[in-house]
Short mmCIF file of C-alpha atoms and ligand atoms in Angstrom, two decimals:
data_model
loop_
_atom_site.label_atom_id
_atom_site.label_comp_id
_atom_site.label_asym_id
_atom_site.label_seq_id
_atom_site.Cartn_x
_atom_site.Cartn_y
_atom_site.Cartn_z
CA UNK G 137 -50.23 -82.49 -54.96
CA UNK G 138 -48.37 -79.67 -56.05
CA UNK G 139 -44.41 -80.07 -55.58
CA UNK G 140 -43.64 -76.44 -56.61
CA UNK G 141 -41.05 -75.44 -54.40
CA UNK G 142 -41.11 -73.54 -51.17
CA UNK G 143 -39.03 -71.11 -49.27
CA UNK G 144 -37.30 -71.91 -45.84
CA UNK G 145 -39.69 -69.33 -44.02
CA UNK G 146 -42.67 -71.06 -45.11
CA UNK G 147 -41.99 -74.25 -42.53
CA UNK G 148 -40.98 -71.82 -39.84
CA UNK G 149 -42.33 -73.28 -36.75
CA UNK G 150 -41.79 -72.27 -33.56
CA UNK G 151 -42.94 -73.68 -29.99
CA UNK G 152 -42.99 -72.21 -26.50
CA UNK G 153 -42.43 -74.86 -23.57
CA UNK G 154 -42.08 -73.56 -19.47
CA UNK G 155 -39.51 -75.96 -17.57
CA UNK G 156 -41.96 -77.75 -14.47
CA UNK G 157 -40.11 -80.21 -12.21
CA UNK G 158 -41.48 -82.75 -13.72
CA UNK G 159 -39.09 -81.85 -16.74
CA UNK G 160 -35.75 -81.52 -14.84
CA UNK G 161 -33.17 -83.94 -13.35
CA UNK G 162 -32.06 -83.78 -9.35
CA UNK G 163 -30.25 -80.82 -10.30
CA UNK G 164 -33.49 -78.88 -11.14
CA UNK G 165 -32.06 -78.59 -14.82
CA UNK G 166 -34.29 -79.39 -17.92
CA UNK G 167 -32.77 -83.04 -18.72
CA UNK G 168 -32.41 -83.59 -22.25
CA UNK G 169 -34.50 -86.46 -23.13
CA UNK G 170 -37.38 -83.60 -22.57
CA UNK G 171 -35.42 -81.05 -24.97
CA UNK G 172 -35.07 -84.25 -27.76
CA UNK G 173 -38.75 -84.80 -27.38
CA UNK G 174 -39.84 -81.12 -27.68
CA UNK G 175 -37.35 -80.18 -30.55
CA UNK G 176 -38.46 -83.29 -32.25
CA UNK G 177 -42.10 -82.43 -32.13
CA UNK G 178 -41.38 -79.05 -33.04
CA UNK G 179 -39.00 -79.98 -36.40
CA UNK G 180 -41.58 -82.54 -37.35
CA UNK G 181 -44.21 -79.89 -37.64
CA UNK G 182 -41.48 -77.55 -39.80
CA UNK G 183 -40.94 -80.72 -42.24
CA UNK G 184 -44.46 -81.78 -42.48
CA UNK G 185 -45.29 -77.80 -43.38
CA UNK G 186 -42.81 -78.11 -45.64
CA UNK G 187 -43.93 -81.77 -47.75
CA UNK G 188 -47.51 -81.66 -46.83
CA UNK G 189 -46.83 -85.48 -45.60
CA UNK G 190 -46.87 -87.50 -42.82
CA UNK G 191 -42.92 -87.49 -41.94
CA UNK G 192 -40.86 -89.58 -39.59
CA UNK G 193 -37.54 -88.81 -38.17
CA UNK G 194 -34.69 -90.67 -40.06
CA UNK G 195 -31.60 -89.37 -37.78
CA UNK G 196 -30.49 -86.91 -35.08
CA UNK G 197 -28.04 -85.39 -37.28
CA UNK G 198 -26.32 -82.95 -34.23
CA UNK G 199 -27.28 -82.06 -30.53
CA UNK G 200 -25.66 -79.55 -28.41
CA UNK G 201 -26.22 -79.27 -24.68
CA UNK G 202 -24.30 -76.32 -24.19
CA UNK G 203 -25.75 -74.82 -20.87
CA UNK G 204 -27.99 -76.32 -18.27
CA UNK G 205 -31.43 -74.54 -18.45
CA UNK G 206 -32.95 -73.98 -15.08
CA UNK G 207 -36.69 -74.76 -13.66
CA UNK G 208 -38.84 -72.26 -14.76
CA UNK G 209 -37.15 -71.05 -17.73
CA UNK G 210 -39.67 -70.71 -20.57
CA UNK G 211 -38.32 -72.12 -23.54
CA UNK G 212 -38.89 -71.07 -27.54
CA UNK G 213 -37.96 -73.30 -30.25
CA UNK G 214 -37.58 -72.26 -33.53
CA UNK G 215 -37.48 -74.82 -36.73
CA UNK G 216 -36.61 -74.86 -40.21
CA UNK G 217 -36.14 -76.64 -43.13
CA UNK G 218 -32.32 -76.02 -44.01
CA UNK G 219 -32.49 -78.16 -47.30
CA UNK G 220 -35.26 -80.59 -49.11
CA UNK G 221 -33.37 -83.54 -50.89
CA UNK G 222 -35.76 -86.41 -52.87
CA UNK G 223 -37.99 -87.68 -49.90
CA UNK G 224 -35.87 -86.32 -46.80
CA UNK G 225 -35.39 -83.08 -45.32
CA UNK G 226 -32.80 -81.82 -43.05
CA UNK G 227 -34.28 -79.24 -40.69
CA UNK G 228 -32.81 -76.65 -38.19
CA UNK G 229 -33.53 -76.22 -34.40
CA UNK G 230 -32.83 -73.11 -32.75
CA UNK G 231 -33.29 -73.02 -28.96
CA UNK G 232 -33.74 -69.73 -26.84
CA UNK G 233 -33.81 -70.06 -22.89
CA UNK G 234 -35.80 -66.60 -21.34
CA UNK G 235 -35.74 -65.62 -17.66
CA UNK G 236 -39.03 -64.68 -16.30
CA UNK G 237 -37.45 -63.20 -13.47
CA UNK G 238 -34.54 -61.02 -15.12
CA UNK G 239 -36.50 -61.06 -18.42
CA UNK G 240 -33.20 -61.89 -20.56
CA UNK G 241 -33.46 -64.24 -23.79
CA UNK G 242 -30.46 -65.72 -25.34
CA UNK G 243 -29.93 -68.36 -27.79
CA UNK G 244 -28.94 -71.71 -25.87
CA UNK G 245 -28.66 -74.87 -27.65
CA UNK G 246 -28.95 -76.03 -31.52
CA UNK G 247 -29.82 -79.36 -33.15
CA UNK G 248 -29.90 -80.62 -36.70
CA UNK G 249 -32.79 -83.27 -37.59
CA UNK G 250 -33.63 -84.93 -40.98
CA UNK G 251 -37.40 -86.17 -41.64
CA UNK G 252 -38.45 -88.22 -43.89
CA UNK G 253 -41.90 -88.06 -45.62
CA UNK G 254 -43.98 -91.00 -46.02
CA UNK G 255 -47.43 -92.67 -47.02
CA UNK G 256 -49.33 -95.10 -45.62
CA UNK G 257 -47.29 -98.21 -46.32
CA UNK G 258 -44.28 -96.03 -45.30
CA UNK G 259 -42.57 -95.86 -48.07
CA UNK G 260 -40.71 -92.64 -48.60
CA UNK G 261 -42.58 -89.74 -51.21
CA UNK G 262 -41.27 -86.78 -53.24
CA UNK G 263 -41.02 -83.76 -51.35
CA UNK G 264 -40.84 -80.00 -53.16
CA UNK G 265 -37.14 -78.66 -53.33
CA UNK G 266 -36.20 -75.87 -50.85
CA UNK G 267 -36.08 -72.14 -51.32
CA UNK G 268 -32.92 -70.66 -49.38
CA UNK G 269 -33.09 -66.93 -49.04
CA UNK G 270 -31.28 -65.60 -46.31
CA UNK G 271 -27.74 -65.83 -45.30
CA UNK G 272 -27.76 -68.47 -42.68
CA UNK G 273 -30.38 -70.12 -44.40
CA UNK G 274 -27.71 -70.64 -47.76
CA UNK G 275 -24.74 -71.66 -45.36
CA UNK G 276 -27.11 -74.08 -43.59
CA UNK G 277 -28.34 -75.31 -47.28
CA UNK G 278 -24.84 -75.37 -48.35
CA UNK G 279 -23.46 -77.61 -45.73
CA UNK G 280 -26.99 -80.04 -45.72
CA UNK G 281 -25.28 -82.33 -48.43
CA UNK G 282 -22.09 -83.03 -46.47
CA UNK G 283 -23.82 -83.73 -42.84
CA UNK G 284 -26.81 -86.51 -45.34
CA UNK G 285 -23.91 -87.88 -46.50
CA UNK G 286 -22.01 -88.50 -42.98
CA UNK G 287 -25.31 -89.88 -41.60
CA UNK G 288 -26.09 -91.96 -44.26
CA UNK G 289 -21.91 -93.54 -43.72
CA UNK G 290 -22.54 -93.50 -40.29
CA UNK G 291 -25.94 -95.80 -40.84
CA UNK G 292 -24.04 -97.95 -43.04
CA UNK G 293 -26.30 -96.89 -46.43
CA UNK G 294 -23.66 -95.24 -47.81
CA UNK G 295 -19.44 -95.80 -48.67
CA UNK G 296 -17.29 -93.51 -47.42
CA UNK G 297 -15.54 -93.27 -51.05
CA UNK G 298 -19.14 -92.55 -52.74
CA UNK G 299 -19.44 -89.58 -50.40
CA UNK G 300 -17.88 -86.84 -52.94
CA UNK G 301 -19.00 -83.78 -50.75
CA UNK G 302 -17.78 -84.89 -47.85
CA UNK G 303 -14.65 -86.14 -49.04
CA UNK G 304 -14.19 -82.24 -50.35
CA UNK G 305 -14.20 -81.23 -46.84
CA UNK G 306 -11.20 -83.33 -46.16
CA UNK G 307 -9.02 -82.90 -48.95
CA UNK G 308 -6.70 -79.91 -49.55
CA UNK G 309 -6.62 -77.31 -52.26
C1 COA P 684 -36.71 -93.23 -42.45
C2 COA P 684 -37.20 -94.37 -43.33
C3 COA P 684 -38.57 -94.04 -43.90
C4 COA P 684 -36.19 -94.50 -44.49
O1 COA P 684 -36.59 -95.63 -45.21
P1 COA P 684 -35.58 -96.37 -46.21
O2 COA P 684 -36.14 -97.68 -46.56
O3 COA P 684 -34.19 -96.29 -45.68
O4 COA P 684 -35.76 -95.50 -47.48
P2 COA P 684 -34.66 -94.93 -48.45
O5 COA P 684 -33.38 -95.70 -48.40
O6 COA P 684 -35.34 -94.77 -49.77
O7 COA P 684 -34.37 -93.48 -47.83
C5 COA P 684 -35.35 -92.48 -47.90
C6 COA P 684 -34.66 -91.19 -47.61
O8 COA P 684 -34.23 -91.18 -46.26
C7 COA P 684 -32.85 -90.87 -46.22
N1 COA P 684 -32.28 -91.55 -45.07
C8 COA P 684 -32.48 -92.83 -44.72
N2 COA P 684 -31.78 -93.10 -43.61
C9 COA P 684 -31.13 -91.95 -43.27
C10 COA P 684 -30.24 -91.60 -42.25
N3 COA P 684 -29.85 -92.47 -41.31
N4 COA P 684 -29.75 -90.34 -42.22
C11 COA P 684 -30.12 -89.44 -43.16
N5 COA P 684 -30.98 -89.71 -44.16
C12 COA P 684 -31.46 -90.96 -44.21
C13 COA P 684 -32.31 -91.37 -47.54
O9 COA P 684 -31.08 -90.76 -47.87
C14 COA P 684 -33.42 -90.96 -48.46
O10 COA P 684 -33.32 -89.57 -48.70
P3 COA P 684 -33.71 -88.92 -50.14
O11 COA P 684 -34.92 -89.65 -50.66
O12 COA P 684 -34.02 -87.51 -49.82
O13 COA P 684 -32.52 -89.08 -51.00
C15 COA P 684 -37.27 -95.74 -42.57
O14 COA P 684 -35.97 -96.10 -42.16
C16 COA P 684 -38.17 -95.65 -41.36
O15 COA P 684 -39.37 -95.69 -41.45
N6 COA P 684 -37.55 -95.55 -40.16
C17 COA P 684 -38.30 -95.45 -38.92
C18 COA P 684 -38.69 -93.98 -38.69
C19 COA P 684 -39.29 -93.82 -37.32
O16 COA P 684 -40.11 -94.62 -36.90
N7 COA P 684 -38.88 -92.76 -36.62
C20 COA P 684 -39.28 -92.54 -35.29
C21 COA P 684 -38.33 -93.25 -34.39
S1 COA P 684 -39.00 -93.54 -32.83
#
């Protein structure tokens, strides 16, 4: 298996969901369980793209809920990898809400996930190193470091003094 490396485009997955009732809370809103479920599925197709692997998900690095998105909004998700570190990869997942009725799109919610890619005992494999090219995909590859090492402190695999990046963040020039 070749581990040559591979840029972010090349995991680019994207997936197109409509919002039924049997995806919404009494409100009639999509309720986010059903958003975690289909911007899991999408980011694990994005990281196994990326690895050629089986993956699993390690964390839920960031959700946002930042609107309510109503019944019958057809929803596009859009996944990444941001950054490829030994076995894990963090990935990107960029949510756009379109309304069949007025036809408008806009970009609605975000969430960062981190995969891990396995074999069949489940132990975690090499994965090929990540090819950032465009500007939000080098700010999102930039920052990947920082948010591993605040998940990996938050899961208790990592002390907060051995987490050099993230310390950066806190300390002044
Ligand atoms: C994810 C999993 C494979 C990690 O196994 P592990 O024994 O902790 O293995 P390691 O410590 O060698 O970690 C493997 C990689 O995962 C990363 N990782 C582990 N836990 C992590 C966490 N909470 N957040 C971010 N990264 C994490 C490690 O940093 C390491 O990354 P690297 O190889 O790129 O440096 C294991 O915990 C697992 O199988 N979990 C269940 C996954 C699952 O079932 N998901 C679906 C939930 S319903």
């Amino acid at each position: 298996m070749s581990l040559n490396p591979k840029r972010a485009v090349d995991s680019l997955t994207i997936g197109t969901e409509h919002v039924l009732p049997n995806d919404t809370n009494p409100l009639g809103n999509l309720f986010g369980g059903r958003l975690l479920q289909w911007m899991d599925t999408t980011a694990a197709i994005a990281a196994q793209r990326h690895s050629n692997r089986v993956v699993v998900t390690a964390t839920v690095n960031n959700v946002s809920f930042k609107e309510p998105i109503k019944l019958g909004s057809v929803v596009t998700l859009e996944a990444k990898i941001s950054r490829a570190f030994n076995s894990s990869m963090e990935v990107f997942i960029d949510v756009f809400v379109e309304d069949l009725v007025t036809g408008k799109k806009h970009r609605s919610n975000e969430a960062i996930y981190t995969f891990v890619a396995i074999d069949q005992n489940g132990s975690p494999l090499p994965v090929p190193e990540l090819i950032p090219e465009t500007e939000i995909e080098k700010a999102r590859y930039a920052g990947a470091l920082q948010r591993k090492q605040l998940a990996l402190i938050l899961a208790g695999k990592m002390k907060p003094h051995e987490a050099q990046e993230l310390k950066a963040l806190f300390s002044k020039d």
